[in-house]
Amino acid sequence: MRYVYLILLFAVGLVLSSWSADIAHTVSDDGEEIYLTYCKSCHGKKGNLGIGGAAKLTKSKMTLDDRISVIKDGKGKMAPFGAILSKKEIKSVAKFTLTFTNE
Ligand code: HEC
């Protein structure tokens, strides 16, 4: 009886883990969606808004690595996102900020 119970537990665990991996996948791969959720309020939809002294991302010359550390650890008035976003999410949103061009 205990054996059957263990198999059942294992099956449930398997279903749950593939389910959450699916969710993580859709969220972490979409830098644009993360940006619109967490960053737009200060940096603007197109990265050219400077609310509260926020850097204009359209004018930023920062490298991808520097952007990743600013997003993870914060800088000046910008809050750190290291506790909110996963490493993968930070990387994809940092990549997304590289798509802003100077208009
Ligand atoms: C509360 C407002 C606020 C939010 C929300 C915010 N930022 Fe910022 N961000 C700032 C400010 C202010 C600076 C300038 C910091 C400084 O230089 O002192 C900045 C700087 C940056 C820089 C550095 C640009 C440069 O060249 O100096 C990047 C990259 C950046 N933010 C990306 C993001 C991303 C991506 C998000 C969303 C995950 C985000 N920010 C959310 C306010 C914000």
mmCIF file of N, CA and C and ligand atoms in Angstrom:
data_model
loop_
_atom_site.group_PDB
_atom_site.id
_atom_site.type_symbol
_atom_site.label_atom_id
_atom_site.label_comp_id
_atom_site.label_asym_id
_atom_site.label_seq_id
_atom_site.Cartn_x
_atom_site.Cartn_y
_atom_site.Cartn_z
ATOM 1 N N MET A 1 0.836 -1.207 0.000
ATOM 2 C CA MET A 1 0.000 0.000 0.000
ATOM 3 C C MET A 1 0.864 1.247 0.000
ATOM 4 N N ARG A 2 1.891 1.212 0.793
ATOM 5 C CA ARG A 2 2.783 2.362 0.895
ATOM 6 C C ARG A 2 3.457 2.647 -0.461
ATOM 7 N N TYR A 3 3.717 1.562 -1.191
ATOM 8 C CA TYR A 3 4.366 1.632 -2.486
ATOM 9 C C TYR A 3 3.512 2.417 -3.489
ATOM 10 N N VAL A 4 2.216 2.080 -3.508
ATOM 11 C CA VAL A 4 1.278 2.758 -4.408
ATOM 12 C C VAL A 4 1.230 4.245 -4.102
ATOM 13 N N TYR A 5 1.221 4.547 -2.830
ATOM 14 C CA TYR A 5 1.170 5.932 -2.371
ATOM 15 C C TYR A 5 2.395 6.710 -2.867
ATOM 16 N N LEU A 6 3.545 6.059 -2.800
ATOM 17 C CA LEU A 6 4.783 6.692 -3.256
ATOM 18 C C LEU A 6 4.743 6.995 -4.752
ATOM 19 N N ILE A 7 4.222 6.037 -5.522
ATOM 20 C CA ILE A 7 4.126 6.233 -6.973
ATOM 21 C C ILE A 7 3.192 7.410 -7.277
ATOM 22 N N LEU A 8 2.100 7.484 -6.565
ATOM 23 C CA LEU A 8 1.133 8.556 -6.745
ATOM 24 C C LEU A 8 1.783 9.911 -6.463
ATOM 25 N N LEU A 9 2.534 9.957 -5.374
ATOM 26 C CA LEU A 9 3.213 11.185 -4.972
ATOM 27 C C LEU A 9 4.202 11.615 -6.054
ATOM 28 N N PHE A 10 4.897 10.642 -6.593
ATOM 29 C CA PHE A 10 5.884 10.894 -7.618
ATOM 30 C C PHE A 10 5.211 11.464 -8.874
ATOM 31 N N ALA A 11 4.061 10.868 -9.242
ATOM 32 C CA ALA A 11 3.340 11.319 -10.434
ATOM 33 C C ALA A 11 2.861 12.763 -10.263
ATOM 34 N N VAL A 12 2.336 13.058 -9.096
ATOM 35 C CA VAL A 12 1.865 14.422 -8.828
ATOM 36 C C VAL A 12 3.032 15.406 -8.915
ATOM 37 N N GLY A 13 4.159 15.023 -8.340
ATOM 38 C CA GLY A 13 5.345 15.875 -8.369
ATOM 39 C C GLY A 13 5.804 16.146 -9.786
ATOM 40 N N LEU A 14 5.744 15.117 -10.612
ATOM 41 C CA LEU A 14 6.159 15.245 -11.998
ATOM 42 C C LEU A 14 5.273 16.232 -12.738
ATOM 43 N N VAL A 15 3.966 16.103 -12.545
ATOM 44 C CA VAL A 15 3.024 16.991 -13.213
ATOM 45 C C VAL A 15 3.252 18.431 -12.754
ATOM 46 N N LEU A 16 3.390 18.618 -11.461
ATOM 47 C CA LEU A 16 3.589 19.964 -10.925
ATOM 48 C C LEU A 16 4.874 20.600 -11.435
ATOM 49 N N SER A 17 5.941 19.811 -11.499
ATOM 50 C CA SER A 17 7.210 20.415 -11.893
ATOM 51 C C SER A 17 7.215 20.782 -13.376
ATOM 52 N N SER A 18 6.572 19.991 -14.223
ATOM 53 C CA SER A 18 6.560 20.362 -15.638
ATOM 54 C C SER A 18 5.649 21.565 -15.856
ATOM 55 N N TRP A 19 4.635 21.646 -15.028
ATOM 56 C CA TRP A 19 3.708 22.771 -15.108
ATOM 57 C C TRP A 19 4.412 24.082 -14.756
ATOM 58 N N SER A 20 5.156 24.099 -13.642
ATOM 59 C CA SER A 20 5.818 25.336 -13.246
ATOM 60 C C SER A 20 6.960 25.681 -14.194
ATOM 61 N N ALA A 21 7.602 24.669 -14.774
ATOM 62 C CA ALA A 21 8.659 24.945 -15.742
ATOM 63 C C ALA A 21 8.066 25.669 -16.954
ATOM 64 N N ASP A 22 6.857 25.290 -17.310
ATOM 65 C CA ASP A 22 6.147 25.936 -18.411
ATOM 66 C C ASP A 22 5.911 27.411 -18.132
ATOM 67 N N ILE A 23 5.441 27.706 -16.931
ATOM 68 C CA ILE A 23 5.169 29.085 -16.561
ATOM 69 C C ILE A 23 6.465 29.887 -16.566
ATOM 70 N N ALA A 24 7.506 29.340 -15.935
ATOM 71 C CA ALA A 24 8.793 30.029 -15.881
ATOM 72 C C ALA A 24 9.282 30.322 -17.294
ATOM 73 N N HIS A 25 9.039 29.400 -18.184
ATOM 74 C CA HIS A 25 9.494 29.573 -19.560
ATOM 75 C C HIS A 25 8.816 30.769 -20.221
ATOM 76 N N THR A 26 7.495 30.839 -20.147
ATOM 77 C CA THR A 26 6.799 31.929 -20.818
ATOM 78 C C THR A 26 7.166 33.277 -20.213
ATOM 79 N N VAL A 27 7.358 33.337 -18.894
ATOM 80 C CA VAL A 27 7.685 34.621 -18.272
ATOM 81 C C VAL A 27 9.110 35.046 -18.600
ATOM 82 N N SER A 28 10.061 34.128 -18.361
ATOM 83 C CA SER A 28 11.457 34.546 -18.439
ATOM 84 C C SER A 28 11.932 34.814 -19.853
ATOM 85 N N ASP A 29 11.237 34.297 -20.843
ATOM 86 C CA ASP A 29 11.714 34.503 -22.198
ATOM 87 C C ASP A 29 11.243 35.800 -22.821
ATOM 88 N N ASP A 30 10.333 36.493 -22.161
ATOM 89 C CA ASP A 30 9.786 37.670 -22.788
ATOM 90 C C ASP A 30 10.263 38.952 -22.099
ATOM 91 N N GLY A 31 11.411 39.425 -22.543
ATOM 92 C CA GLY A 31 11.983 40.639 -21.970
ATOM 93 C C GLY A 31 11.055 41.825 -22.093
ATOM 94 N N GLU A 32 10.326 41.875 -23.192
ATOM 95 C CA GLU A 32 9.434 43.011 -23.397
ATOM 96 C C GLU A 32 8.317 43.030 -22.362
ATOM 97 N N GLU A 33 7.759 41.850 -22.092
ATOM 98 C CA GLU A 33 6.682 41.798 -21.117
ATOM 99 C C GLU A 33 7.177 42.165 -19.721
ATOM 100 N N ILE A 34 8.364 41.705 -19.375
ATOM 101 C CA ILE A 34 8.948 42.045 -18.080
ATOM 102 C C ILE A 34 9.173 43.555 -18.013
ATOM 103 N N TYR A 35 9.675 44.102 -19.081
ATOM 104 C CA TYR A 35 9.927 45.544 -19.127
ATOM 105 C C TYR A 35 8.638 46.328 -18.910
ATOM 106 N N LEU A 36 7.589 45.938 -19.636
ATOM 107 C CA LEU A 36 6.326 46.674 -19.530
ATOM 108 C C LEU A 36 5.724 46.534 -18.133
ATOM 109 N N THR A 37 6.010 45.426 -17.466
ATOM 110 C CA THR A 37 5.475 45.219 -16.123
ATOM 111 C C THR A 37 6.245 45.999 -15.070
ATOM 112 N N TYR A 38 7.584 45.951 -15.122
ATOM 113 C CA TYR A 38 8.375 46.479 -14.008
ATOM 114 C C TYR A 38 9.101 47.784 -14.300
ATOM 115 N N CYS A 39 9.310 48.126 -15.535
ATOM 116 C CA CYS A 39 10.239 49.214 -15.845
ATOM 117 C C CYS A 39 9.580 50.417 -16.494
ATOM 118 N N LYS A 40 8.450 50.182 -17.156
ATOM 119 C CA LYS A 40 7.805 51.229 -17.934
ATOM 120 C C LYS A 40 7.466 52.453 -17.092
ATOM 121 N N SER A 41 7.067 52.236 -15.828
ATOM 122 C CA SER A 41 6.621 53.350 -14.988
ATOM 123 C C SER A 41 7.690 54.422 -14.848
ATOM 124 N N CYS A 42 8.944 54.068 -14.858
ATOM 125 C CA CYS A 42 10.008 55.072 -14.745
ATOM 126 C C CYS A 42 10.678 55.353 -16.090
ATOM 127 N N HIS A 43 10.908 54.326 -16.863
ATOM 128 C CA HIS A 43 11.684 54.517 -18.095
ATOM 129 C C HIS A 43 10.829 54.752 -19.326
ATOM 130 N N GLY A 44 9.527 54.585 -19.195
ATOM 131 C CA GLY A 44 8.634 54.830 -20.324
ATOM 132 C C GLY A 44 8.564 53.655 -21.274
ATOM 133 N N LYS A 45 7.450 53.613 -22.013
ATOM 134 C CA LYS A 45 7.202 52.495 -22.913
ATOM 135 C C LYS A 45 8.332 52.328 -23.931
ATOM 136 N N LYS A 46 8.880 53.437 -24.391
ATOM 137 C CA LYS A 46 9.924 53.356 -25.409
ATOM 138 C C LYS A 46 11.320 53.625 -24.854
ATOM 139 N N GLY A 47 11.422 53.644 -23.519
ATOM 140 C CA GLY A 47 12.733 53.829 -22.920
ATOM 141 C C GLY A 47 13.239 55.257 -22.949
ATOM 142 N N ASN A 48 12.370 56.201 -23.331
ATOM 143 C CA ASN A 48 12.847 57.577 -23.458
ATOM 144 C C ASN A 48 12.253 58.518 -22.408
ATOM 145 N N LEU A 49 11.668 57.925 -21.373
ATOM 146 C CA LEU A 49 11.082 58.744 -20.322
ATOM 147 C C LEU A 49 12.066 58.794 -19.152
ATOM 148 N N GLY A 50 12.190 59.960 -18.532
ATOM 149 C CA GLY A 50 13.134 60.046 -17.420
ATOM 150 C C GLY A 50 12.465 60.403 -16.119
ATOM 151 N N ILE A 51 11.459 59.634 -15.719
ATOM 152 C CA ILE A 51 10.731 59.941 -14.480
ATOM 153 C C ILE A 51 11.669 59.854 -13.278
ATOM 154 N N GLY A 52 11.648 60.903 -12.443
ATOM 155 C CA GLY A 52 12.434 60.892 -11.212
ATOM 156 C C GLY A 52 13.915 60.688 -11.451
ATOM 157 N N GLY A 53 14.428 61.218 -12.564
ATOM 158 C CA GLY A 53 15.859 61.108 -12.826
ATOM 159 C C GLY A 53 16.266 59.782 -13.439
ATOM 160 N N ALA A 54 15.289 58.994 -13.866
ATOM 161 C CA ALA A 54 15.614 57.721 -14.503
ATOM 162 C C ALA A 54 16.380 57.976 -15.796
ATOM 163 N N ALA A 55 17.393 57.171 -16.009
ATOM 164 C CA ALA A 55 18.220 57.332 -17.197
ATOM 165 C C ALA A 55 17.398 57.045 -18.442
ATOM 166 N N LYS A 56 17.615 57.844 -19.479
ATOM 167 C CA LYS A 56 16.950 57.548 -20.749
ATOM 168 C C LYS A 56 17.648 56.348 -21.381
ATOM 169 N N LEU A 57 16.910 55.271 -21.481
ATOM 170 C CA LEU A 57 17.531 54.047 -21.986
ATOM 171 C C LEU A 57 17.878 54.164 -23.466
ATOM 172 N N THR A 58 17.186 55.076 -24.154
ATOM 173 C CA THR A 58 17.503 55.293 -25.573
ATOM 174 C C THR A 58 18.891 55.907 -25.731
ATOM 175 N N LYS A 59 19.362 56.571 -24.668
ATOM 176 C CA LYS A 59 20.667 57.235 -24.760
ATOM 177 C C LYS A 59 21.761 56.447 -24.057
ATOM 178 N N SER A 60 21.374 55.348 -23.428
ATOM 179 C CA SER A 60 22.351 54.585 -22.659
ATOM 180 C C SER A 60 23.382 53.903 -23.550
ATOM 181 N N LYS A 61 24.630 53.979 -23.111
ATOM 182 C CA LYS A 61 25.698 53.313 -23.864
ATOM 183 C C LYS A 61 26.211 52.102 -23.083
ATOM 184 N N MET A 62 25.468 51.738 -22.049
ATOM 185 C CA MET A 62 25.912 50.637 -21.195
ATOM 186 C C MET A 62 25.947 49.304 -21.934
ATOM 187 N N THR A 63 26.914 48.499 -21.548
ATOM 188 C CA THR A 63 27.001 47.150 -22.108
ATOM 189 C C THR A 63 25.942 46.262 -21.455
ATOM 190 N N LEU A 64 25.722 45.118 -22.061
ATOM 191 C CA LEU A 64 24.736 44.179 -21.518
ATOM 192 C C LEU A 64 25.080 43.790 -20.074
ATOM 193 N N ASP A 65 26.348 43.503 -19.819
ATOM 194 C CA ASP A 65 26.760 43.097 -18.474
ATOM 195 C C ASP A 65 26.507 44.189 -17.439
ATOM 196 N N ASP A 66 26.797 45.443 -17.808
ATOM 197 C CA ASP A 66 26.557 46.548 -16.878
ATOM 198 C C ASP A 66 25.065 46.727 -16.626
ATOM 199 N N ARG A 67 24.268 46.575 -17.672
ATOM 200 C CA ARG A 67 22.813 46.686 -17.507
ATOM 201 C C ARG A 67 22.308 45.615 -16.554
ATOM 202 N N ILE A 68 22.829 44.409 -16.738
ATOM 203 C CA ILE A 68 22.407 43.307 -15.868
ATOM 204 C C ILE A 68 22.715 43.644 -14.411
ATOM 205 N N SER A 69 23.888 44.231 -14.139
ATOM 206 C CA SER A 69 24.187 44.510 -12.731
ATOM 207 C C SER A 69 23.384 45.693 -12.195
ATOM 208 N N VAL A 70 23.081 46.695 -13.045
ATOM 209 C CA VAL A 70 22.216 47.794 -12.583
ATOM 210 C C VAL A 70 20.826 47.254 -12.240
ATOM 211 N N ILE A 71 20.298 46.390 -13.091
ATOM 212 C CA ILE A 71 18.957 45.851 -12.866
ATOM 213 C C ILE A 71 18.952 44.954 -11.622
ATOM 214 N N LYS A 72 19.991 44.163 -11.455
ATOM 215 C CA LYS A 72 20.056 43.240 -10.319
ATOM 216 C C LYS A 72 20.276 43.987 -9.000
ATOM 217 N N ASP A 73 21.229 44.918 -8.981
ATOM 218 C CA ASP A 73 21.626 45.558 -7.721
ATOM 219 C C ASP A 73 21.073 46.965 -7.531
ATOM 220 N N GLY A 74 20.455 47.543 -8.568
ATOM 221 C CA GLY A 74 19.948 48.898 -8.463
ATOM 222 C C GLY A 74 21.065 49.906 -8.619
ATOM 223 N N LYS A 75 20.663 51.173 -8.771
ATOM 224 C CA LYS A 75 21.657 52.235 -8.900
ATOM 225 C C LYS A 75 20.957 53.544 -8.586
ATOM 226 N N GLY A 76 21.533 54.373 -7.720
ATOM 227 C CA GLY A 76 20.900 55.638 -7.365
ATOM 228 C C GLY A 76 19.466 55.423 -6.905
ATOM 229 N N LYS A 77 18.524 56.042 -7.612
ATOM 230 C CA LYS A 77 17.112 55.928 -7.217
ATOM 231 C C LYS A 77 16.440 54.694 -7.790
ATOM 232 N N MET A 78 17.159 53.966 -8.605
ATOM 233 C CA MET A 78 16.536 52.762 -9.163
ATOM 234 C C MET A 78 16.648 51.601 -8.188
ATOM 235 N N ALA A 79 15.501 50.984 -7.926
ATOM 236 C CA ALA A 79 15.456 49.875 -6.979
ATOM 237 C C ALA A 79 16.096 48.631 -7.580
ATOM 238 N N PRO A 80 16.713 47.801 -6.749
ATOM 239 C CA PRO A 80 17.251 46.536 -7.251
ATOM 240 C C PRO A 80 16.141 45.533 -7.548
ATOM 241 N N PHE A 81 16.327 44.772 -8.619
ATOM 242 C CA PHE A 81 15.317 43.778 -8.979
ATOM 243 C C PHE A 81 15.799 42.350 -8.749
ATOM 244 N N GLY A 82 16.965 42.235 -8.120
ATOM 245 C CA GLY A 82 17.554 40.911 -7.901
ATOM 246 C C GLY A 82 16.688 39.959 -7.102
ATOM 247 N N ALA A 83 15.807 40.521 -6.240
ATOM 248 C CA ALA A 83 14.962 39.650 -5.424
ATOM 249 C C ALA A 83 13.619 39.379 -6.091
ATOM 250 N N ILE A 84 13.307 40.169 -7.143
ATOM 251 C CA ILE A 84 11.999 40.051 -7.794
ATOM 252 C C ILE A 84 12.086 39.194 -9.055
ATOM 253 N N LEU A 85 13.156 39.405 -9.805
ATOM 254 C CA LEU A 85 13.300 38.693 -11.077
ATOM 255 C C LEU A 85 14.406 37.643 -10.980
ATOM 256 N N SER A 86 14.251 36.573 -11.730
ATOM 257 C CA SER A 86 15.289 35.549 -11.768
ATOM 258 C C SER A 86 16.446 36.049 -12.634
ATOM 259 N N LYS A 87 17.570 35.374 -12.541
ATOM 260 C CA LYS A 87 18.742 35.735 -13.353
ATOM 261 C C LYS A 87 18.396 35.756 -14.831
ATOM 262 N N LYS A 88 17.640 34.752 -15.232
ATOM 263 C CA LYS A 88 17.276 34.621 -16.638
ATOM 264 C C LYS A 88 16.371 35.779 -17.066
ATOM 265 N N GLU A 89 15.440 36.148 -16.191
ATOM 266 C CA GLU A 89 14.535 37.250 -16.494
ATOM 267 C C GLU A 89 15.298 38.568 -16.590
ATOM 268 N N ILE A 90 16.256 38.752 -15.682
ATOM 269 C CA ILE A 90 17.057 39.979 -15.703
ATOM 270 C C ILE A 90 17.831 40.063 -17.005
ATOM 271 N N LYS A 91 18.376 38.934 -17.418
ATOM 272 C CA LYS A 91 19.137 38.946 -18.661
ATOM 273 C C LYS A 91 18.230 39.265 -19.851
ATOM 274 N N SER A 92 17.030 38.680 -19.880
ATOM 275 C CA SER A 92 16.198 38.932 -21.050
ATOM 276 C C SER A 92 15.656 40.364 -21.063
ATOM 277 N N VAL A 93 15.387 40.945 -19.885
ATOM 278 C CA VAL A 93 14.912 42.332 -19.891
ATOM 279 C C VAL A 93 16.078 43.272 -20.219
ATOM 280 N N ALA A 94 17.293 42.919 -19.774
ATOM 281 C CA ALA A 94 18.473 43.733 -20.115
ATOM 282 C C ALA A 94 18.695 43.721 -21.621
ATOM 283 N N LYS A 95 18.526 42.546 -22.213
ATOM 284 C CA LYS A 95 18.661 42.446 -23.666
ATOM 285 C C LYS A 95 17.612 43.295 -24.354
ATOM 286 N N PHE A 96 16.402 43.262 -23.787
ATOM 287 C CA PHE A 96 15.334 44.059 -24.394
ATOM 288 C C PHE A 96 15.680 45.551 -24.375
ATOM 289 N N THR A 97 16.308 46.032 -23.285
ATOM 290 C CA THR A 97 16.634 47.464 -23.226
ATOM 291 C C THR A 97 17.663 47.844 -24.297
ATOM 292 N N LEU A 98 18.402 46.865 -24.782
ATOM 293 C CA LEU A 98 19.359 47.147 -25.856
ATOM 294 C C LEU A 98 18.658 47.435 -27.187
ATOM 295 N N THR A 99 17.373 47.087 -27.270
ATOM 296 C CA THR A 99 16.663 47.298 -28.534
ATOM 297 C C THR A 99 16.160 48.733 -28.681
ATOM 298 N N PHE A 100 16.234 49.521 -27.586
ATOM 299 C CA PHE A 100 15.810 50.917 -27.709
ATOM 300 C C PHE A 100 16.842 51.684 -28.518
ATOM 301 N N THR A 101 16.377 52.385 -29.503
ATOM 302 C CA THR A 101 17.329 53.159 -30.298
ATOM 303 C C THR A 101 17.069 54.636 -30.105
ATOM 304 N N ASN A 102 18.053 55.411 -30.318
ATOM 305 C CA ASN A 102 17.967 56.849 -30.168
ATOM 306 C C ASN A 102 17.080 57.432 -31.269
ATOM 307 N N GLU A 103 16.007 58.097 -30.822
ATOM 308 C CA GLU A 103 15.125 58.655 -31.857
ATOM 309 C C GLU A 103 15.281 60.162 -31.936
HETATM 310 C C1 HEC B 1 11.536 53.643 -9.608
HETATM 311 C C2 HEC B 1 11.878 54.001 -10.976
HETATM 312 C C3 HEC B 1 12.645 52.958 -11.812
HETATM 313 C C4 HEC B 1 12.208 51.707 -12.172
HETATM 314 C C5 HEC B 1 10.899 51.017 -11.822
HETATM 315 C C6 HEC B 1 13.249 51.150 -13.005
HETATM 316 N N1 HEC B 1 14.292 52.033 -13.118
HETATM 317 FE FE1 HEC B 1 15.983 51.783 -14.238
HETATM 318 N N2 HEC B 1 16.715 53.543 -13.545
HETATM 319 C C7 HEC B 1 16.038 54.432 -12.705
HETATM 320 C C8 HEC B 1 16.924 55.537 -12.366
HETATM 321 C C9 HEC B 1 16.557 56.711 -11.458
HETATM 322 C C10 HEC B 1 18.153 55.296 -13.034
HETATM 323 C C11 HEC B 1 19.422 56.162 -13.002
HETATM 324 C C12 HEC B 1 20.288 55.673 -11.851
HETATM 325 C C13 HEC B 1 21.545 56.519 -11.708
HETATM 326 O O1 HEC B 1 22.272 56.647 -12.686
HETATM 327 O O2 HEC B 1 21.750 57.014 -10.602
HETATM 328 C C14 HEC B 1 17.989 54.044 -13.778
HETATM 329 C C15 HEC B 1 18.969 53.455 -14.567
HETATM 330 C C16 HEC B 1 18.791 52.316 -15.340
HETATM 331 C C17 HEC B 1 19.787 51.759 -16.242
HETATM 332 C C18 HEC B 1 21.168 52.318 -16.500
HETATM 333 C C19 HEC B 1 21.152 53.195 -17.726
HETATM 334 C C20 HEC B 1 22.415 54.010 -17.845
HETATM 335 O O3 HEC B 1 22.955 54.084 -18.951
HETATM 336 O O4 HEC B 1 22.837 54.611 -16.827
HETATM 337 C C21 HEC B 1 19.233 50.646 -16.805
HETATM 338 C C22 HEC B 1 19.860 49.721 -17.839
HETATM 339 C C23 HEC B 1 17.907 50.497 -16.251
HETATM 340 N N3 HEC B 1 17.659 51.525 -15.367
HETATM 341 C C24 HEC B 1 17.034 49.477 -16.572
HETATM 342 C C25 HEC B 1 15.838 49.235 -15.897
HETATM 343 C C26 HEC B 1 15.035 48.050 -16.079
HETATM 344 C C27 HEC B 1 15.323 46.946 -17.077
HETATM 345 C C28 HEC B 1 13.986 48.151 -15.208
HETATM 346 C C29 HEC B 1 12.890 47.111 -14.957
HETATM 347 C C30 HEC B 1 13.340 45.822 -14.489
HETATM 348 C C31 HEC B 1 14.106 49.411 -14.516
HETATM 349 N N4 HEC B 1 15.252 50.024 -14.949
HETATM 350 C C32 HEC B 1 13.196 49.878 -13.577
HETATM 351 C C33 HEC B 1 14.747 54.286 -12.250
HETATM 352 C C34 HEC B 1 13.954 53.154 -12.395
#
